[in-house]
Coordinates of C-alpha atoms in Angstrom, one line a residue:
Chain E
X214 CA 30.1 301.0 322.6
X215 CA 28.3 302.6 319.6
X216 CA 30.1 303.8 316.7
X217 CA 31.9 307.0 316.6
X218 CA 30.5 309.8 314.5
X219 CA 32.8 311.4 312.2
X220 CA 32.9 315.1 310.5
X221 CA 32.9 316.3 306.8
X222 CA 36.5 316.9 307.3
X223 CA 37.4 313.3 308.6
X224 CA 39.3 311.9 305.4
X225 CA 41.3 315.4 305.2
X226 CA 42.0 314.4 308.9
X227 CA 43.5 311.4 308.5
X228 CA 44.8 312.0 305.0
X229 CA 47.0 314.7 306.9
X230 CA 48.3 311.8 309.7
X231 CA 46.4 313.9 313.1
X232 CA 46.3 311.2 315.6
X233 CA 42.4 310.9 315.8
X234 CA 40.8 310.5 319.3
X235 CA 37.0 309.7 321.0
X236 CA 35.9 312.9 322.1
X237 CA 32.1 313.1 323.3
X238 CA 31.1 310.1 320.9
X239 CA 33.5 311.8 317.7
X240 CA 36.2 310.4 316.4
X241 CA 38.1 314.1 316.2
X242 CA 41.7 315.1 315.7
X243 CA 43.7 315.5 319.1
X244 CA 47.1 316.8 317.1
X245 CA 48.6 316.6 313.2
X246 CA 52.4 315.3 312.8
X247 CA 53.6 318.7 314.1
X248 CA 52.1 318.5 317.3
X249 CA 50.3 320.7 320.0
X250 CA 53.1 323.1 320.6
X251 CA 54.5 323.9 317.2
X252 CA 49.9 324.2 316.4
X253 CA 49.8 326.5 319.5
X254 CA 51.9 329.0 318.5
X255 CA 51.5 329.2 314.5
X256 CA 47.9 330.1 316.0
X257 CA 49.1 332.9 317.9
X258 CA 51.6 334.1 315.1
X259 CA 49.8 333.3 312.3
X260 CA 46.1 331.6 311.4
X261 CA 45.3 328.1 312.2
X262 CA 41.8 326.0 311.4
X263 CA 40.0 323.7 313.5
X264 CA 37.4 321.1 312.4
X265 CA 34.6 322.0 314.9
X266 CA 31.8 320.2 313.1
X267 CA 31.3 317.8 316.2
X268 CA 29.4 321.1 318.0
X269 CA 26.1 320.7 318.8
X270 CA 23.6 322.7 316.2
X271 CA 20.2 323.3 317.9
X272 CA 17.6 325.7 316.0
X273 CA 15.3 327.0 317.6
X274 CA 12.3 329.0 316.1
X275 CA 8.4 329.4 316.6
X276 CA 6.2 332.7 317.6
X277 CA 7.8 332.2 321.5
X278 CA 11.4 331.7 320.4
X279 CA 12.8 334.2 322.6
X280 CA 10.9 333.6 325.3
X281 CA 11.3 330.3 325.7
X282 CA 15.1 331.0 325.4
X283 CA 15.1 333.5 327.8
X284 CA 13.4 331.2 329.9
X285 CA 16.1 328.4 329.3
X286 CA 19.7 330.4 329.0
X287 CA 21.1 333.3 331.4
X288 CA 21.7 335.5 328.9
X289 CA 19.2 338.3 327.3
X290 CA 18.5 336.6 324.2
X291 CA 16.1 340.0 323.2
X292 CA 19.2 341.8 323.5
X293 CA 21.3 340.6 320.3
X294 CA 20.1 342.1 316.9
X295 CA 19.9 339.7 313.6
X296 CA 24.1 338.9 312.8
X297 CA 24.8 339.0 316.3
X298 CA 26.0 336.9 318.7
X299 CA 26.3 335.7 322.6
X300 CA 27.7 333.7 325.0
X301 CA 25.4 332.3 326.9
X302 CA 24.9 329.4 330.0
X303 CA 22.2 327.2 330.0
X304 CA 21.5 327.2 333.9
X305 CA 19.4 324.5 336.1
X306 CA 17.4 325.4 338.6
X307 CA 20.0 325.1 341.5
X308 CA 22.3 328.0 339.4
X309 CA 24.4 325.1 338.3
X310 CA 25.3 324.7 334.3
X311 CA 23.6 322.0 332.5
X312 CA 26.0 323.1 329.7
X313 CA 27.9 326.7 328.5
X314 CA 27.1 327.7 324.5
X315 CA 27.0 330.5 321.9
X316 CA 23.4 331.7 320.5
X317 CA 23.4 333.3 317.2
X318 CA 21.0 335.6 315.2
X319 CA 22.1 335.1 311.7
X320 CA 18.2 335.5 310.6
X321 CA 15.3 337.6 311.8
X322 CA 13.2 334.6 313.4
X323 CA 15.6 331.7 313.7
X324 CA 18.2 331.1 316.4
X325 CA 20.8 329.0 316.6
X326 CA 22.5 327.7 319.8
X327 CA 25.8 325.9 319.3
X328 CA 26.7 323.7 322.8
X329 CA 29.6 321.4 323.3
X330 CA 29.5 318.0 321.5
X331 CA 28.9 315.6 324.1
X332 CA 26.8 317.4 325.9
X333 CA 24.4 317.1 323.1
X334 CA 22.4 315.0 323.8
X335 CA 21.7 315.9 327.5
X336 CA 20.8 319.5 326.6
X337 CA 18.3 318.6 324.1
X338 CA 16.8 316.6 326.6
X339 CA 16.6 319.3 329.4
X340 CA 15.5 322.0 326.3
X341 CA 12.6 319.4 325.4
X342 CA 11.4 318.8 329.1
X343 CA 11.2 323.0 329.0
X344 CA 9.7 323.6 325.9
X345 CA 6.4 322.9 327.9
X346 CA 3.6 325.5 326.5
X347 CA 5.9 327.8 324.5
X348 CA 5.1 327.7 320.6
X349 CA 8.7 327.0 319.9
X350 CA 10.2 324.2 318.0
X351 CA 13.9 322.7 318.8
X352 CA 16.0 321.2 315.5
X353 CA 19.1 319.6 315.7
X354 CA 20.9 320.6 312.6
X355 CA 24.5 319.3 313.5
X356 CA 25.1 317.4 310.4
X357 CA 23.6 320.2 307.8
X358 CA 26.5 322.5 307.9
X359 CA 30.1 322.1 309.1
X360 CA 31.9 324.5 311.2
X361 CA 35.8 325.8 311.0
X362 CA 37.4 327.9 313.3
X363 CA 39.8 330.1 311.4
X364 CA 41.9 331.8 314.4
X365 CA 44.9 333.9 315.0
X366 CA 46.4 337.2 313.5
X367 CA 46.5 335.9 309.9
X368 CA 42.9 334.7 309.9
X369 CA 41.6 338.5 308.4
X370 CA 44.0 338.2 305.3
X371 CA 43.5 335.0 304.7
X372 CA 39.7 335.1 305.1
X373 CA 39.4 338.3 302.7
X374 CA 40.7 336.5 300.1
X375 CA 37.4 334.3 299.9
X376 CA 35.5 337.6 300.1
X377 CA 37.3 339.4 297.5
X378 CA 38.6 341.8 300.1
X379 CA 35.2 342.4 301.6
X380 CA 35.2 343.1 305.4
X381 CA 34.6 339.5 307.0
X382 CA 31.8 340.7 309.6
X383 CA 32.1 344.0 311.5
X384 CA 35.1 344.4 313.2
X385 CA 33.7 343.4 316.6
X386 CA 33.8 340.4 318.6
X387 CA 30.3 338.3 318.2
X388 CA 29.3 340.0 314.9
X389 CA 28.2 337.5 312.4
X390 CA 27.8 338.1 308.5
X391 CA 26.4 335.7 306.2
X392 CA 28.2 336.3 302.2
X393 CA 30.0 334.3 299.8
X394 CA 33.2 332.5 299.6
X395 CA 34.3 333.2 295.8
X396 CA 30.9 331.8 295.1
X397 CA 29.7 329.6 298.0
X398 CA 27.4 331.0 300.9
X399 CA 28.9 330.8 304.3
X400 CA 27.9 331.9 307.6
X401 CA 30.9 334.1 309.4
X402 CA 30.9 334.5 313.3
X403 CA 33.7 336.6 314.7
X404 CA 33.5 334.2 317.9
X405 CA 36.5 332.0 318.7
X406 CA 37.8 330.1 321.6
X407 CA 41.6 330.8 321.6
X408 CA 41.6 334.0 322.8
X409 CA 42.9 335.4 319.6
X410 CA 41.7 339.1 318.9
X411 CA 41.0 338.3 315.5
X412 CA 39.0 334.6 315.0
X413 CA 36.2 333.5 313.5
X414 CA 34.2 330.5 312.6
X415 CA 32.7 330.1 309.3
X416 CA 29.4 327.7 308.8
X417 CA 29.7 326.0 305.3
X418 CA 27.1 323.8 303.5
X419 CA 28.4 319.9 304.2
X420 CA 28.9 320.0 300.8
X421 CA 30.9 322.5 300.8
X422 CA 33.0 321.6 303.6
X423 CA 36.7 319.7 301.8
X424 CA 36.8 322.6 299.5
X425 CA 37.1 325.3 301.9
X426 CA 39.2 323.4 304.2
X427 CA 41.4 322.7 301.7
X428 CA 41.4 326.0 300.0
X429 CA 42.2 328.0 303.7
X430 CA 45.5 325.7 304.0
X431 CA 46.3 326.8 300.4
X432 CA 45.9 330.4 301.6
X433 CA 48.4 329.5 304.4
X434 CA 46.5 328.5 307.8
X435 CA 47.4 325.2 309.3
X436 CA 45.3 322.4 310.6
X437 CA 45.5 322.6 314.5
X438 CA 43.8 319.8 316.7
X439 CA 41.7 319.4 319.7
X440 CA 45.2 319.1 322.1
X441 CA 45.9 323.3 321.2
X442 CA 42.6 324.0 321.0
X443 CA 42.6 323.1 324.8
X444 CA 46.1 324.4 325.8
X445 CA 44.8 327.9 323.7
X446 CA 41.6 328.0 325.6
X447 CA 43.6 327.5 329.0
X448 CA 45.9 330.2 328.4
X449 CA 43.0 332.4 327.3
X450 CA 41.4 331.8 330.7
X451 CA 38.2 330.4 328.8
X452 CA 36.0 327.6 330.7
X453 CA 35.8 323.9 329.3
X454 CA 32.1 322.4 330.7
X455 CA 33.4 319.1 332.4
X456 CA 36.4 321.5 334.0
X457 CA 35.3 324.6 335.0
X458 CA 31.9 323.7 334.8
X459 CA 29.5 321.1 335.9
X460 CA 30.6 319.1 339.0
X461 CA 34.0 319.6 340.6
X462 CA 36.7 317.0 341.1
X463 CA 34.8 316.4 344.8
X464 CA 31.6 315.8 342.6
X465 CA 29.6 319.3 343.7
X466 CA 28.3 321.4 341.5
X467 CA 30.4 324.1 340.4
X468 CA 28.0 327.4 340.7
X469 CA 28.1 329.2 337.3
X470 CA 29.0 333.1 339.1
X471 CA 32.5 330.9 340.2
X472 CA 33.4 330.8 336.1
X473 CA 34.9 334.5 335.4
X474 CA 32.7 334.9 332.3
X475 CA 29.8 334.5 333.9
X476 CA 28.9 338.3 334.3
X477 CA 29.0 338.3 330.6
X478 CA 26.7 335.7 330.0
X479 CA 24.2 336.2 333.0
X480 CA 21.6 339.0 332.8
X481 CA 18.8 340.1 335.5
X482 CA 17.2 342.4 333.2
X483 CA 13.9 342.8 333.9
X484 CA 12.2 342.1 331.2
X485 CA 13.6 338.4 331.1
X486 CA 11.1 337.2 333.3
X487 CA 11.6 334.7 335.8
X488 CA 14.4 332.0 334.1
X489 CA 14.7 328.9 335.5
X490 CA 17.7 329.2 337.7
X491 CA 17.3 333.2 338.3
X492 CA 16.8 333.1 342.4
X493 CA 20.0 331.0 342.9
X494 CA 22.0 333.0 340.2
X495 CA 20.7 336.5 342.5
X496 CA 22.4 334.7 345.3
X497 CA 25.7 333.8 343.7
X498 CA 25.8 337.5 342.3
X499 CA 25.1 339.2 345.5
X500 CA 27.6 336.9 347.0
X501 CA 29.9 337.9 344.3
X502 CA 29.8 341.5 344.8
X503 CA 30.4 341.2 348.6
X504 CA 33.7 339.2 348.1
X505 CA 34.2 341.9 345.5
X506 CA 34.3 344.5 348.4
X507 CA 36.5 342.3 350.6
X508 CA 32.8 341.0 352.6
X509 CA 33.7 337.2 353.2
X510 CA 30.7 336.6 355.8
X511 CA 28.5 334.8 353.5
X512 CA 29.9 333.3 350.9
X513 CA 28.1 329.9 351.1
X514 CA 26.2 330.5 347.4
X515 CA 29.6 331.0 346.2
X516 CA 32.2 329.0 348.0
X517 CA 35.0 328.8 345.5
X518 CA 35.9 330.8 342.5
X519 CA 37.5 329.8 339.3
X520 CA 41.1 331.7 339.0
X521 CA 44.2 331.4 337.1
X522 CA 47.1 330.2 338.6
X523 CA 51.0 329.6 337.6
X524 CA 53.4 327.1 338.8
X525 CA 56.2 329.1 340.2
X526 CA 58.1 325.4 341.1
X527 CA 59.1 323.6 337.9
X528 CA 56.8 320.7 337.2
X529 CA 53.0 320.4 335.7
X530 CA 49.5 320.7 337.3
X531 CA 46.7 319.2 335.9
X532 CA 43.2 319.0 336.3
X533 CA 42.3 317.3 339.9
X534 CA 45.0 318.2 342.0
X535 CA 44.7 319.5 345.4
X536 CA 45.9 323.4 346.3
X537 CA 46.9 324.0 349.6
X538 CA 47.2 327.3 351.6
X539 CA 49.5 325.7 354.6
X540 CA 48.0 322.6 355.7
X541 CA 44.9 323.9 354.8
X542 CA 43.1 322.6 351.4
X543 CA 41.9 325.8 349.3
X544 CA 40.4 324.2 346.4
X545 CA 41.3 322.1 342.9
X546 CA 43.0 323.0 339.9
X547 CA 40.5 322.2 337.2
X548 CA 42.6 322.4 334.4
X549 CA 46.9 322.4 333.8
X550 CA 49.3 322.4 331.6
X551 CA 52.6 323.5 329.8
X552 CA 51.8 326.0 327.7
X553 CA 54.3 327.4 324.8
X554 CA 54.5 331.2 324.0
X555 CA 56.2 333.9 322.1
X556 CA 58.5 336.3 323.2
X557 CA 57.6 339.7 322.2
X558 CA 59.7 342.3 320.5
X559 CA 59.3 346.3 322.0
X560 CA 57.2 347.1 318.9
X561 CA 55.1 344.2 320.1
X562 CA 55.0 341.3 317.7
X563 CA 56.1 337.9 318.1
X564 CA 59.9 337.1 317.8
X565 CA 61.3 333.6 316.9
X566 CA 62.1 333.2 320.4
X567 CA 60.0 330.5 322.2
X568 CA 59.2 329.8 326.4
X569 CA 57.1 327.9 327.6
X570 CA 55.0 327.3 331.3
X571 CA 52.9 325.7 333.4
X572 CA 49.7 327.2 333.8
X573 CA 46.1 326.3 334.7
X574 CA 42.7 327.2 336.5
X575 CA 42.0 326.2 339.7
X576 CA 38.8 326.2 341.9
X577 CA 39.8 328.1 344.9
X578 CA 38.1 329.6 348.3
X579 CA 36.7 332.6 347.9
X580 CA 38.7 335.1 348.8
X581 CA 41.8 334.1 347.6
X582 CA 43.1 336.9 344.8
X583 CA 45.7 337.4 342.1
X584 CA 49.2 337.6 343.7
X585 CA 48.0 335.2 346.8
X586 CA 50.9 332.5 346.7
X587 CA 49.3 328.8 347.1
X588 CA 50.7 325.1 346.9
X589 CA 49.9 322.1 344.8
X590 CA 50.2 318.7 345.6
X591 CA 51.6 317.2 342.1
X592 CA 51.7 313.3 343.0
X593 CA 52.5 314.0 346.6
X594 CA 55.0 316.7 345.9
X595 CA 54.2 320.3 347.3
X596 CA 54.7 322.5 344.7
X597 CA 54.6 326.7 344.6
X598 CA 52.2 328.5 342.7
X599 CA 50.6 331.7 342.8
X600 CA 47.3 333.4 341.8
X601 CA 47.5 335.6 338.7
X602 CA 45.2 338.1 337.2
X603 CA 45.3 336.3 333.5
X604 CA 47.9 334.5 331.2
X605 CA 47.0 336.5 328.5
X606 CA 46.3 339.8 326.9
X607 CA 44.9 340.8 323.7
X608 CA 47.0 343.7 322.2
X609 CA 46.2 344.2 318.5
X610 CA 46.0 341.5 316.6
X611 CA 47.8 339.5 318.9
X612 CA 47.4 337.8 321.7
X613 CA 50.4 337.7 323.9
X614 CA 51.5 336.0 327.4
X615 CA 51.6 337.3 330.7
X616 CA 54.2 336.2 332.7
Chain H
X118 CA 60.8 306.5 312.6
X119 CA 64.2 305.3 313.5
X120 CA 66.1 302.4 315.6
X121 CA 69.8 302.3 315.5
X122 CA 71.2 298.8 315.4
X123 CA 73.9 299.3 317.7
X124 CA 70.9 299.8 320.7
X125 CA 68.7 297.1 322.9
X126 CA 65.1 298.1 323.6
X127 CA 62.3 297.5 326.3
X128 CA 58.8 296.5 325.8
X129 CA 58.5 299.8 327.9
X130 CA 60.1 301.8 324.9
X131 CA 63.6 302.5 327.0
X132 CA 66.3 302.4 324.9
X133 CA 69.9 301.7 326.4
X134 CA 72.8 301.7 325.6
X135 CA 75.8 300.1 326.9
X136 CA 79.6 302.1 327.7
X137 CA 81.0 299.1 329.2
X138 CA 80.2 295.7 331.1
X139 CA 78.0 297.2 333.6
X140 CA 77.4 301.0 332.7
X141 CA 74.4 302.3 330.3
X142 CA 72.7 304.8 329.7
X143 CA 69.1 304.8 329.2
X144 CA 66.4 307.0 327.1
X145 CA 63.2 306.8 325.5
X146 CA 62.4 305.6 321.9
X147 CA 61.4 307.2 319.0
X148 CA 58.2 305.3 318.8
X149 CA 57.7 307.0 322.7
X150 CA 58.3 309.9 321.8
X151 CA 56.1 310.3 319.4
X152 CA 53.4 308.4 321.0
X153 CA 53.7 311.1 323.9
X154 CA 53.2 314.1 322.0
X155 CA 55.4 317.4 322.8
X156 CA 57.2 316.8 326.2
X157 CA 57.0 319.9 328.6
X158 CA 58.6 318.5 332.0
X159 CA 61.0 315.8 333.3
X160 CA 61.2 314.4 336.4
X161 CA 64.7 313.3 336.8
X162 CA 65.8 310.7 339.1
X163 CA 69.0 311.7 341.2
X164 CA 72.7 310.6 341.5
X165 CA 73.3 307.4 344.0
X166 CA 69.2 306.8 343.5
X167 CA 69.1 302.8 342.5
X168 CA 67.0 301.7 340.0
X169 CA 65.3 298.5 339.7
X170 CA 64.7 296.6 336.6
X171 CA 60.6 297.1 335.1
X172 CA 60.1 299.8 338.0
X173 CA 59.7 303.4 337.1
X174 CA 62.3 305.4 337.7
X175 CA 61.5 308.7 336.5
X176 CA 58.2 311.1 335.0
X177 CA 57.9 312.2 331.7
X178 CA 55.1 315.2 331.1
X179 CA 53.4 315.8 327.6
X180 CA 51.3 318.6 327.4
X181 CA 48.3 315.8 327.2
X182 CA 49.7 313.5 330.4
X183 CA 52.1 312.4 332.7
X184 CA 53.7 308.9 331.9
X185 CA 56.2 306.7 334.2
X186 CA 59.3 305.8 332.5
X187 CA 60.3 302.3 333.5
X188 CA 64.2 301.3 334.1
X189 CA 65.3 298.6 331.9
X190 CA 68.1 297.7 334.1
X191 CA 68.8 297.1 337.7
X192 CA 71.6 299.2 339.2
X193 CA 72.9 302.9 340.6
X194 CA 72.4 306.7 339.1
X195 CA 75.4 307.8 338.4
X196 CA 74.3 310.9 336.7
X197 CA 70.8 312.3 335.4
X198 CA 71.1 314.6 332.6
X199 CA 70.0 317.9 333.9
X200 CA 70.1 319.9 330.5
X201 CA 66.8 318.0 329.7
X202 CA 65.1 319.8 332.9
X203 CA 65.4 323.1 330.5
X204 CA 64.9 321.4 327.5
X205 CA 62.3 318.7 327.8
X206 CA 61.8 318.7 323.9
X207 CA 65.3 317.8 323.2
X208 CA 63.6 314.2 323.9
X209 CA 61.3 314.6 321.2
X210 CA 63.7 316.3 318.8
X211 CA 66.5 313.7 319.2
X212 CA 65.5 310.7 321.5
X213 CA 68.6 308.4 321.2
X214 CA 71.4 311.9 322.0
X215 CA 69.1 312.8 324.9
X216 CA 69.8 310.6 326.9
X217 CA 67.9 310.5 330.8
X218 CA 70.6 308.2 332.9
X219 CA 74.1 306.8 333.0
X220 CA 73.4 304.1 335.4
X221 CA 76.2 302.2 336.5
X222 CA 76.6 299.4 338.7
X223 CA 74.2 297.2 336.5
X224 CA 73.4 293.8 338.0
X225 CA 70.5 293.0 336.1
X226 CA 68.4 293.7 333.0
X227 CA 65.0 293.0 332.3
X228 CA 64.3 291.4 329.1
X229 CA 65.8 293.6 326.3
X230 CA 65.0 293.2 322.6
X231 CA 66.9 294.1 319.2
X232 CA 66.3 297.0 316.8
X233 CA 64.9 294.3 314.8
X234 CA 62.5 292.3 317.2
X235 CA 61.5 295.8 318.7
X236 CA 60.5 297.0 315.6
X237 CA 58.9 294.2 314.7
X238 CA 57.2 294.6 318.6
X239 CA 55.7 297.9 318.0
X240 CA 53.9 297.4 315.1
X241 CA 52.2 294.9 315.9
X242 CA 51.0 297.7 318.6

């Protein structure tokens, strides 16, 4: 096996005792001495930081830029402005993802699209095999800057520190701003993957990196790992490629309309031209608005849907296990856990009261709804769960639980 | 970490602790604990249910994985402790009060170390 790459912030890592784990060729921090739950909910109270420096970095620029990534992604990449951003799917011809990622604008002419770590690799290769006769150039610039993800309800406060009580970025979701940190220039993106109304990720200078790690847990965030970055993502409903995307625990490819936030990040606008993927997205769409209006009698573009779901039973799901509707198999959960939560007081904040339950999101004939009661085989034990609309809302600054 | 003296361990990181010549109960280490992260869910074994020596007997749930907890003795259930189904973390928070199982009964034990050689086991781990 090759060796593991590490981040600017490894030594701060280890230095702090996280248990450090191989994810997608890194050697990244699954929790810190206080553990998953305890990070999980200081994030939802409060602010916590996350080393995401393993992401993949592509640049992309060159006279065809856009077109070539409106050929490649499902998004409208002419639609975002310079210092904004998007979600964004990079399809394959068959309307399957090849991987799921976030392109930003923070300069007139350069783009840069941020995909999951060990997917890396792969998507370069598929973005190289497209480039074709577009004047565009692809640059991997993963190990120029790093990244931290500054979430929760403190992250504002703590962030407007650095900027001498300057706004962050515009108080919308996917704005990016690039300004200084009491002196060092930083790239802002109000983007996130907890859920958290108020999160952003800030691109720093390598250089740069141990000093503004080390001066946000000074201001008060704590260091949270990859363990509640994936129990916070769960409970936000957001996909993970690999879980919700890609192939299913059966091996078939999961078609990207079946991942909730899809409608986001598709777009059939007209001016996008023909993108590779576009006929078999049209289908899953149209399929997807007739099971929107209660039509089931073709659904074969778009079998199964990803939806959350909640173990009424006491136990555990996790990724892999078999849902039942009677005798009859209804799909996979593709992700489960136990998730830990605040209780809320009437005036809506957070109270030092703690629950916690088992939650996931499971691949499940179309069709099926929230409030549809279903059964999961945990280890050969039928247990009852039901269909829910979310596990989370936003409300404020905080993100709280449905239950 | 800790491993109170007056307690023999498994190589499976069971604790147990003997009430008289054939009674115990049984829990996890410290060192499991903590190797297992935050624990959201046990599965209990039930009263009467005999357990076998080096055979798992019960299913502990991290919010990471699902890991078998082996039986360091051979005998009979005599009670599970239910206040753990409620609060799973009281097994991370104080591993050697919380315990899992009085078993009673006890007719054999597989092989069972001392705080000392335990200790001594797990780091060369």
């Amino acid at each position: 096996m090759s060796e593991l790459k590490r981040t600017q912030l490894y030594a701060e890592h280890v230095a702090a005792g996280a248990t450090m784990v191989d994810f997608g060729g890194w050697e990244m921090p699954i929790e810190y001495p206080g553990k998953i739950v305890a990070e999980h909910l200081y994030t939802r109270s409060a602010c916590s930081l996350f080393d995401v420096s393993h992401m993949g970095r592509i640049l992309v620029d060159g006279t065809e830029a856009v077109p070539f990534l409106q050929h490649v992604l499902s998004s409208d990449a002419a639609a975002i402005a310079v210092d904004q951003a998007q979600y964004t799917i990079i399809p394959n011809e068959r309307g399957g993802a090849v991987d799921d990622a976030y392109l930003y604008r923070f300069e007139e002419k350069r783009y840069l699209l941020v995909v999951n770590a060990a997917n890396t690799d792969r998507d370069l290769a598929h973005l190289e095999s497209q480039i074709g006769a577009f004047d565009a150039r692809i640059t991997v610039i993963t190990g120029d800057y790093a990244a931290i993800a500054v979430q929760g309800p403190k992250s504002d406060e703590i962030l407007q520190v650095l900027t001498g009580g300057e706004a962050v970025t515009e108080p919308k979701r996917n704005a990016l701003r690039s300004l200084d940190f009491e002196g060092r220039s930083v790239h802002v993106a109000h983007t996130g993957y907890t859920g958290e109304p108020l999160s952003y990720e800030v691109y720093i200078r390598s250089e740069e990196a141990v000093w503004l790690w080390r001066r946000l847990i000074e201001l008060g965030a704590k260091p949270a790992g990859l363990g509640a970055r994936d129990t916070l993502r769960l409970e936000a409903g957001l996909p993970l490629y690999g879980h919700e995307m890609g192939a299913d625990p059966e091996g078939k490819e999961i078609p990207i309309f079946a991942v909730p936030l899809a409608r986001f990040a598709v777009s059939f606008a007209e001016h996008k031209g023909d993108f590779l993927g576009r006929e078999a997205l049209e289908r899953q769409w149209e399929a997807a608005q007739r099971i929107k209006s209660g039509d089931l009698s073709d659904v074969s573009a778009l079998p199964r849907r990803i939806l959350p779901v909640k173990l009424t039973d006491k136990g555990v799901m996790r990724a892999g296990m078999p849902v039942y509707n009677g005798a009859r198999q209804i799909g996979f959960v593709t992700s489960g856990t136990v998730v830990p939560y605040y209780q809320f007081s009437e005036e809506g904040v957070p109270t030092e009261e703690t629950g916690r339950h088992a939650i996931g999101l499971a691949l499940l004939d179309s069709g099926l709804a929230a409030g549809d009661e279903v059964e999961v085989d945990v280890r050969g034990r039928r247990l009852k769960a039901a269909v829910c609309a979310r596990h989370m809302k936003a409300e404020g600054p905080y993100a709280r639980p449905v239950l | 970490m800790t491993f109170p003296a007056e307690l023999k361990y498994s190589k499976d990181h069971e604790w147990v602790k003997m009430l008289d010549g054939a009674t115990a109960l049984v829990g996890i280490t410290d060192f499991a604990q903590s190797e297992l992260g935050d624990l959201v869910f046990i599965n209990l074994p039930q009263e009467g249910d005999e357990v076998t020596a080096d055979e798992a007997f019960c299913d502990v749930e991290s919010v990471k994985a699902v890991s078998d907890v082996v039986s360091p003795v051979t005998g009979v259930v005599e009670e599970a402790n239910t206040e753990l189904e409620d609060e799973p973390q009281k097994l991370n928070e104080d591993p050697y009060g919380a315990w899992i199982a009085k078993i009673k009964d006890i007719s054999a034990f597989g092989e069972l170390l001392s705080a000392e050689e335990y200790e001594a086991f797990i780091e060369k781990k």
